[in-house]
Amino acid sequence: MFSKACEYGIRASMYIALQSLEGKRVSLKEIAEEIDSPVAFTAKILQQLSRNKIVDSVKGSAGGFQIEKEQIKKIKLSEIVYAIDGDNVYVGCGLGLKKCNANKPCPVHDKFVAIRDNLKNMLESASLQEMTEGLEVGTTYLKR
Amino acid sequence: MFSKACEYGIRASMYIALQSLEGKRVSLKEIAEEIDSPVAFTAKILQQLSRNKIVDSVKGSAGGFQIEKEQIKKIKLSEIVYAIDGDNVYVGCGLGLKKCNANKPCPVHDKFVAIRDNLKNMLESASLQEMTEGLEVGTTYLKR
DNA sequence: AGAAATTCGGATAAATTTATCCTGTTTATG
DNA sequence: CATAAACAGGATAAATTTATCCGAATTTCT
């Protein structure tokens, strides 16, 4: 569904959000440990998220990553996915045709559009805030 | 969503089905042309489909690929996807966790399950027969 | 029997994605 | 101000996916 990079990106964002709500800034190392991802690769992804204003990065000793509380409420999963995977998830034919559309559709066009719209709606309505709620009370997990 | 291999595999199966309904056996070359896919790569995929009894292959001059009419009615897209991509599409956590389940779910578990079930249902209910119908009357396409 | 058309299967190559490493820069802190 | 902790970014490597090539086997047709 998503690329590995995107999976790590989403999980990292969720972890940063979780800690930011506690007022804690977190280091790359800690993030990678807590979401069980390769450190250096995660660094690359955090750079992307930082450039795309999804997360704030602070250099130097006592630096790390954080997300402002207001942002945690606003940021939707769709923005994270878009920052890393682009619009691949939303656009593009299920069967790989370059110019598939309602006018000249592939045989599964309508069925795919329906499913993709579901996915899109889900990602556009799921905020980081909402995602952290289960993490806080221990009913959802970011590794294992 | 699917791998390139799977996209080509689905399109190839649809084209073979379409021609088989006309009583025509089709060659690799013709298939690749008609679905706009790389010939040699398509050959590999057809081998897989042949081993998995999705398509029949006939060697030798005047050989080629075909699908029996009875099979065209029975074969669902899910079988093609499974033959090529395995169960990746259905199983596996949206965020890449190895042991994500209803008991210890990732933050998006339920939402993903819902969407994946949609996809699964769609693939399990869409037969090759159904797919060829639009192709026959020219309302759907396999290339462009 | 020979030639042509065709799939099969192994080896290999190219492209992309995933992952690592290393050097530089920034910043808090003692 | 020196040091250590941390991110940034370029170069590189490993793994996977996508794609090509070629010889062998099979079958039809003349």
Coordinates of N, CA and C in Angstrom, one line a residue, chain B residues 3-143:
Chain B
S3 N 2.0 -4.6 -7.7 CA 3.3 -4.5 -8.4 C 3.0 -4.3 -9.9
K4 N 4.0 -3.9 -10.6 CA 3.9 -3.8 -12.0 C 3.6 -5.2 -12.6
A5 N 4.3 -6.2 -12.1 CA 4.1 -7.5 -12.5 C 2.7 -7.9 -12.5
C6 N 2.0 -7.5 -11.4 CA 0.6 -7.9 -11.1 C -0.3 -7.1 -12.1
E7 N 0.0 -5.8 -12.3 CA -0.7 -5.0 -13.2 C -0.7 -5.7 -14.6
Y8 N 0.5 -6.0 -15.1 CA 0.6 -6.7 -16.4 C -0.1 -8.0 -16.4
G9 N 0.0 -8.7 -15.3 CA -0.7 -10.0 -15.2 C -2.2 -9.9 -15.3
I10 N -2.7 -8.9 -14.7 CA -4.2 -8.7 -14.7 C -4.6 -8.4 -16.1
R11 N -3.9 -7.4 -16.7 CA -4.2 -6.9 -18.0 C -4.1 -8.1 -19.1
A12 N -3.0 -8.8 -18.9 CA -2.8 -9.9 -19.9 C -3.9 -10.9 -19.7
S13 N -4.3 -11.3 -18.5 CA -5.4 -12.2 -18.3 C -6.7 -11.7 -19.0
M14 N -6.9 -10.5 -18.8 CA -8.1 -9.9 -19.4 C -8.1 -10.0 -20.9
Y15 N -6.9 -9.7 -21.5 CA -6.8 -9.8 -22.9 C -7.0 -11.2 -23.4
I16 N -6.3 -12.1 -22.8 CA -6.4 -13.5 -23.2 C -7.9 -14.0 -23.1
A17 N -8.5 -13.6 -22.0 CA -9.9 -14.0 -21.8 C -10.8 -13.4 -22.9
L18 N -10.6 -12.2 -23.2 CA -11.3 -11.5 -24.3 C -11.2 -12.3 -25.6
Q19 N -10.0 -12.7 -26.0 CA -9.8 -13.4 -27.2 C -10.2 -14.8 -27.2
S20 N -10.1 -15.4 -26.0 CA -10.5 -16.8 -25.8 C -12.0 -16.9 -26.0
L21 N -12.7 -15.9 -25.6 CA -14.2 -15.9 -25.8 C -14.5 -15.9 -27.3
E22 N -13.6 -15.4 -28.1 CA -13.8 -15.5 -29.6 C -13.2 -16.7 -30.2
G23 N -12.7 -17.6 -29.3 CA -12.1 -18.9 -29.8 C -10.7 -18.7 -30.3
K24 N -10.1 -17.5 -30.0 CA -8.7 -17.3 -30.5 C -7.7 -17.5 -29.4
R25 N -6.6 -18.2 -29.8 CA -5.4 -18.3 -28.9 C -4.5 -17.2 -29.3
V26 N -3.8 -16.6 -28.3 CA -3.0 -15.4 -28.6 C -1.5 -15.6 -28.2
S27 N -0.6 -15.1 -29.0 CA 0.8 -15.2 -28.7 C 1.2 -14.1 -27.7
L28 N 2.4 -14.4 -27.1 CA 3.0 -13.5 -26.1 C 3.1 -12.1 -26.8
K29 N 3.7 -12.2 -28.0 CA 3.9 -10.9 -28.7 C 2.6 -10.1 -28.9
E30 N 1.6 -10.8 -29.3 CA 0.3 -10.0 -29.5 C -0.2 -9.5 -28.1
I31 N -0.1 -10.3 -27.1 CA -0.5 -9.8 -25.8 C 0.2 -8.6 -25.4
A32 N 1.6 -8.6 -25.4 CA 2.4 -7.5 -25.0 C 2.0 -6.2 -25.8
E33 N 1.8 -6.4 -27.1 CA 1.4 -5.3 -27.9 C 0.0 -4.7 -27.4
E34 N -0.9 -5.6 -27.2 CA -2.3 -5.2 -26.9 C -2.5 -4.6 -25.5
I35 N -1.6 -5.0 -24.6 CA -1.7 -4.4 -23.3 C -0.6 -3.4 -23.0
D36 N 0.3 -3.2 -24.0 CA 1.3 -2.2 -23.9 C 2.3 -2.6 -22.7
S37 N 2.9 -3.7 -22.8 CA 3.8 -4.2 -21.7 C 5.1 -4.7 -22.3
P38 N 6.1 -4.7 -21.6 CA 7.4 -5.2 -22.1 C 7.3 -6.7 -22.3
V39 N 7.7 -7.1 -23.5 CA 7.5 -8.5 -24.0 C 8.1 -9.5 -23.1
A40 N 9.4 -9.4 -22.8 CA 10.1 -10.5 -22.1 C 9.6 -10.5 -20.6
F41 N 9.3 -9.4 -20.1 CA 8.8 -9.4 -18.7 C 7.4 -10.0 -18.6
T42 N 6.6 -9.7 -19.6 CA 5.3 -10.3 -19.7 C 5.4 -11.8 -19.8
A43 N 6.4 -12.3 -20.5 CA 6.6 -13.7 -20.7 C 6.8 -14.4 -19.3
K44 N 7.6 -13.8 -18.5 CA 7.8 -14.3 -17.1 C 6.5 -14.4 -16.3
I45 N 5.7 -13.3 -16.5 CA 4.5 -13.3 -15.7 C 3.5 -14.3 -16.2
L46 N 3.4 -14.5 -17.5 CA 2.6 -15.5 -18.1 C 3.0 -16.9 -17.7
Q47 N 4.3 -17.1 -17.5 CA 4.7 -18.4 -17.0 C 4.2 -18.6 -15.6
Q48 N 4.2 -17.6 -14.8 CA 3.6 -17.7 -13.4 C 2.2 -18.0 -13.5
L49 N 1.5 -17.3 -14.3 CA 0.0 -17.5 -14.4 C -0.3 -18.9 -15.0
S50 N 0.6 -19.4 -15.8 CA 0.4 -20.7 -16.4 C 0.6 -21.8 -15.3
R51 N 1.7 -21.7 -14.6 CA 2.0 -22.6 -13.5 C 0.9 -22.6 -12.5
N52 N 0.2 -21.5 -12.3 CA -0.9 -21.4 -11.3 C -2.2 -21.7 -11.9
K53 N -2.2 -22.2 -13.2 CA -3.4 -22.7 -13.8 C -4.4 -21.5 -14.0
I54 N -3.9 -20.3 -14.1 CA -4.8 -19.2 -14.4 C -5.0 -19.2 -16.0
V55 N -3.9 -19.4 -16.7 CA -4.0 -19.4 -18.1 C -3.5 -20.8 -18.6
D56 N -3.9 -21.2 -19.8 CA -3.3 -22.4 -20.4 C -2.3 -21.9 -21.5
S57 N -1.1 -22.6 -21.5 CA -0.2 -22.2 -22.5 C 0.0 -23.4 -23.4
V58 N 0.2 -23.1 -24.7 CA 0.4 -24.2 -25.7 C 1.7 -23.8 -26.4
K59 N 2.6 -24.8 -26.4 CA 3.9 -24.5 -27.0 C 3.8 -24.7 -28.5
G60 N 4.9 -24.3 -29.2 CA 5.1 -24.6 -30.6 C 4.4 -23.7 -31.5
S61 N 4.6 -23.8 -32.8 CA 4.0 -23.0 -33.8 C 2.5 -23.1 -33.6
A62 N 1.9 -21.9 -33.8 CA 0.4 -21.8 -33.6 C 0.0 -22.0 -32.2
G63 N 1.1 -22.0 -31.3 CA 0.8 -22.1 -29.9 C 0.4 -20.7 -29.3
G64 N 0.4 -20.6 -28.0 CA 0.0 -19.3 -27.4 C -0.7 -19.5 -26.1
F65 N -1.4 -18.5 -25.7 CA -2.1 -18.6 -24.4 C -3.6 -18.5 -24.6
Q66 N -4.4 -19.1 -23.7 CA -5.8 -19.1 -23.8 C -6.4 -19.4 -22.4
I67 N -7.6 -19.2 -22.3 CA -8.3 -19.6 -21.0 C -9.6 -20.2 -21.4
E68 N -9.9 -21.3 -20.8 CA -11.2 -22.0 -21.2 C -12.4 -21.1 -20.7
K69 N -13.4 -21.2 -21.6 CA -14.6 -20.4 -21.3 C -15.2 -20.6 -19.9
E70 N -15.2 -21.8 -19.5 CA -15.7 -22.1 -18.1 C -14.9 -21.4 -17.1
Q71 N -13.6 -21.4 -17.3 CA -12.6 -20.7 -16.4 C -12.8 -19.2 -16.4
I72 N -13.1 -18.7 -17.5 CA -13.3 -17.2 -17.6 C -14.4 -16.8 -16.7
K73 N -15.4 -17.6 -16.6 CA -16.5 -17.3 -15.7 C -16.1 -17.4 -14.2
K74 N -15.2 -18.4 -13.9 CA -14.9 -18.7 -12.5 C -13.7 -17.8 -12.0
I75 N -12.7 -17.6 -12.8 CA -11.5 -16.9 -12.3 C -11.8 -15.5 -11.8
K76 N -11.4 -15.2 -10.6 CA -11.6 -13.9 -10.0 C -10.3 -13.1 -10.0
L77 N -10.4 -11.8 -10.0 CA -9.1 -11.0 -10.0 C -8.3 -11.4 -8.8
S78 N -8.9 -11.7 -7.7 CA -8.1 -12.1 -6.5 C -7.2 -13.3 -6.7
E79 N -7.6 -14.2 -7.6 CA -6.7 -15.3 -7.9 C -5.5 -14.9 -8.7
I80 N -5.7 -14.0 -9.6 CA -4.5 -13.5 -10.4 C -3.6 -12.7 -9.5
V81 N -4.1 -11.9 -8.7 CA -3.3 -11.1 -7.7 C -2.5 -12.0 -6.8
Y82 N -3.2 -13.0 -6.3 CA -2.6 -14.0 -5.4 C -1.4 -14.7 -6.1
A83 N -1.7 -15.1 -7.3 CA -0.6 -15.9 -8.1 C 0.6 -15.1 -8.2
I84 N 0.5 -13.8 -8.3 CA 1.7 -12.9 -8.6 C 2.2 -12.2 -7.4
D85 N 1.4 -11.6 -6.7 CA 1.8 -10.8 -5.5 C 1.7 -11.5 -4.2
G86 N 1.1 -12.7 -4.2 CA 0.9 -13.4 -3.0 C -0.2 -12.7 -2.1
D87 N -0.1 -12.9 -0.8 CA -1.2 -12.3 0.0 C -0.8 -10.9 0.6
N88 N 0.3 -10.3 0.0 CA 0.7 -9.0 0.5 C -0.5 -8.0 0.6
V89 N -1.3 -8.1 -0.4 CA -2.4 -7.1 -0.4 C -3.4 -7.2 0.7
Y90 N -3.6 -8.5 1.1 CA -4.6 -8.7 2.1 C -4.1 -8.7 3.5
V91 N -3.0 -9.4 3.6 CA -2.4 -9.5 5.0 C -1.4 -8.3 5.2
G92 N -1.0 -8.2 6.4 CA 0.0 -7.2 6.6 C -0.5 -5.9 7.1
C93 N 0.2 -5.3 8.0 CA -0.2 -4.0 8.6 C 0.0 -2.8 7.7
G94 N -0.9 -1.9 7.7 CA -0.8 -0.7 6.9 C 0.5 0.1 7.3
L95 N 0.9 0.0 8.5 CA 2.1 0.8 8.9 C 3.4 -0.1 9.0
G96 N 3.2 -1.3 8.5 CA 4.4 -2.2 8.4 C 4.8 -3.0 9.6
L97 N 3.9 -3.0 10.6 CA 4.2 -3.7 11.8 C 4.1 -5.2 11.5
K98 N 5.0 -6.0 12.1 CA 5.0 -7.4 11.8 C 3.9 -8.2 12.5
K99 N 3.6 -7.8 13.7 CA 2.6 -8.5 14.5 C 1.4 -7.5 14.9
C100 N 0.8 -6.9 13.9 CA -0.3 -6.0 14.2 C -1.6 -6.8 14.0
N101 N -2.4 -6.8 15.0 CA -3.7 -7.5 14.9 C -4.7 -6.8 15.9
A102 N -5.9 -7.3 15.9 CA -6.9 -6.7 16.7 C -6.6 -6.6 18.1
N103 N -5.7 -7.5 18.6 CA -5.3 -7.5 20.0 C -4.3 -6.4 20.3
K104 N -3.3 -6.4 19.5 CA -2.3 -5.3 19.7 C -2.2 -4.6 18.3
P105 N -3.1 -3.7 18.1 CA -3.2 -3.0 16.8 C -2.3 -1.8 16.7
C106 N -2.0 -1.4 15.5 CA -1.4 -0.1 15.2 C -2.5 0.9 15.3
P107 N -2.1 2.2 15.3 CA -3.2 3.2 15.4 C -4.2 3.3 14.3
V108 N -3.8 2.7 13.1 CA -4.8 2.8 12.0 C -5.4 1.4 11.7
H109 N -5.1 0.5 12.5 CA -5.5 -0.9 12.2 C -6.9 -1.1 11.7
D110 N -7.9 -0.6 12.5 CA -9.3 -0.8 12.2 C -9.6 -0.1 10.9
K111 N -9.1 1.1 10.7 CA -9.4 1.8 9.5 C -8.9 1.1 8.3
F112 N -7.7 0.6 8.4 CA -7.1 -0.1 7.3 C -7.8 -1.4 7.0
V113 N -8.1 -2.1 8.0 CA -8.8 -3.4 7.8 C -10.1 -3.2 7.0
A114 N -10.8 -2.1 7.3 CA -12.0 -1.8 6.6 C -11.8 -1.6 5.2
I115 N -10.8 -0.8 4.8 CA -10.5 -0.5 3.4 C -10.0 -1.8 2.7
R116 N -9.1 -2.5 3.4 CA -8.6 -3.7 2.8 C -9.7 -4.8 2.5
D117 N -10.7 -4.8 3.4 CA -11.8 -5.7 3.2 C -12.6 -5.3 2.0
N118 N -12.7 -4.0 1.8 CA -13.4 -3.5 0.6 C -12.6 -4.0 -0.7
L119 N -11.3 -3.8 -0.7 CA -10.5 -4.2 -1.8 C -10.6 -5.7 -2.0
K120 N -10.5 -6.5 -0.9 CA -10.6 -7.9 -1.0 C -11.9 -8.4 -1.6
N121 N -13.0 -7.8 -1.1 CA -14.3 -8.2 -1.6 C -14.4 -7.8 -3.1
M122 N -13.9 -6.7 -3.4 CA -14.0 -6.3 -4.8 C -13.2 -7.3 -5.7
L123 N -12.0 -7.7 -5.3 CA -11.2 -8.6 -6.1 C -11.8 -10.0 -6.1
E124 N -12.4 -10.4 -5.0 CA -13.0 -11.7 -4.9 C -14.3 -11.8 -5.7
S125 N -14.9 -10.7 -6.0 CA -16.2 -10.8 -6.7 C -16.1 -10.4 -8.2
A126 N -14.9 -9.9 -8.5 CA -14.8 -9.5 -10.0 C -14.2 -10.6 -10.8
S127 N -15.0 -11.2 -11.7 CA -14.6 -12.3 -12.5 C -14.0 -11.8 -13.8
L128 N -13.1 -12.6 -14.4 CA -12.6 -12.2 -15.7 C -13.7 -12.0 -16.7
Q129 N -14.7 -12.9 -16.6 CA -15.9 -12.7 -17.5 C -16.5 -11.3 -17.4
E130 N -16.7 -10.8 -16.2 CA -17.3 -9.5 -16.0 C -16.4 -8.4 -16.6
M131 N -15.1 -8.6 -16.5 CA -14.1 -7.6 -17.0 C -14.1 -7.5 -18.5
T132 N -14.4 -8.7 -19.1 CA -14.3 -8.6 -20.6 C -15.5 -7.9 -21.2
E133 N -16.6 -7.8 -20.4 CA -17.8 -7.3 -21.0 C -17.6 -5.9 -21.6
G134 N -17.0 -5.0 -20.8 CA -16.7 -3.7 -21.3 C -15.8 -3.6 -22.4
L135 N -14.8 -4.5 -22.4 CA -13.8 -4.6 -23.5 C -14.5 -4.9 -24.8
E136 N -15.4 -5.9 -24.7 CA -16.1 -6.3 -25.9 C -16.8 -5.2 -26.6
V137 N -17.5 -4.4 -25.8 CA -18.3 -3.4 -26.4 C -17.6 -2.0 -26.5
G138 N -16.3 -2.1 -26.1 CA -15.5 -0.9 -26.3 C -15.7 0.3 -25.3
T139 N -16.2 -0.1 -24.2 CA -16.4 1.0 -23.1 C -15.2 1.0 -22.2
T140 N -14.4 -0.1 -22.2 CA -13.2 -0.1 -21.3 C -12.0 -0.5 -22.1
Y141 N -10.8 -0.2 -21.6 CA -9.6 -0.3 -22.4 C -8.5 -1.0 -21.6
L142 N -7.5 -1.6 -22.3 CA -6.4 -2.2 -21.6 C -5.1 -1.5 -21.9
K143 N -5.1 -0.5 -22.7 CA -3.9 0.4 -22.8 C -4.3 1.8 -23.0

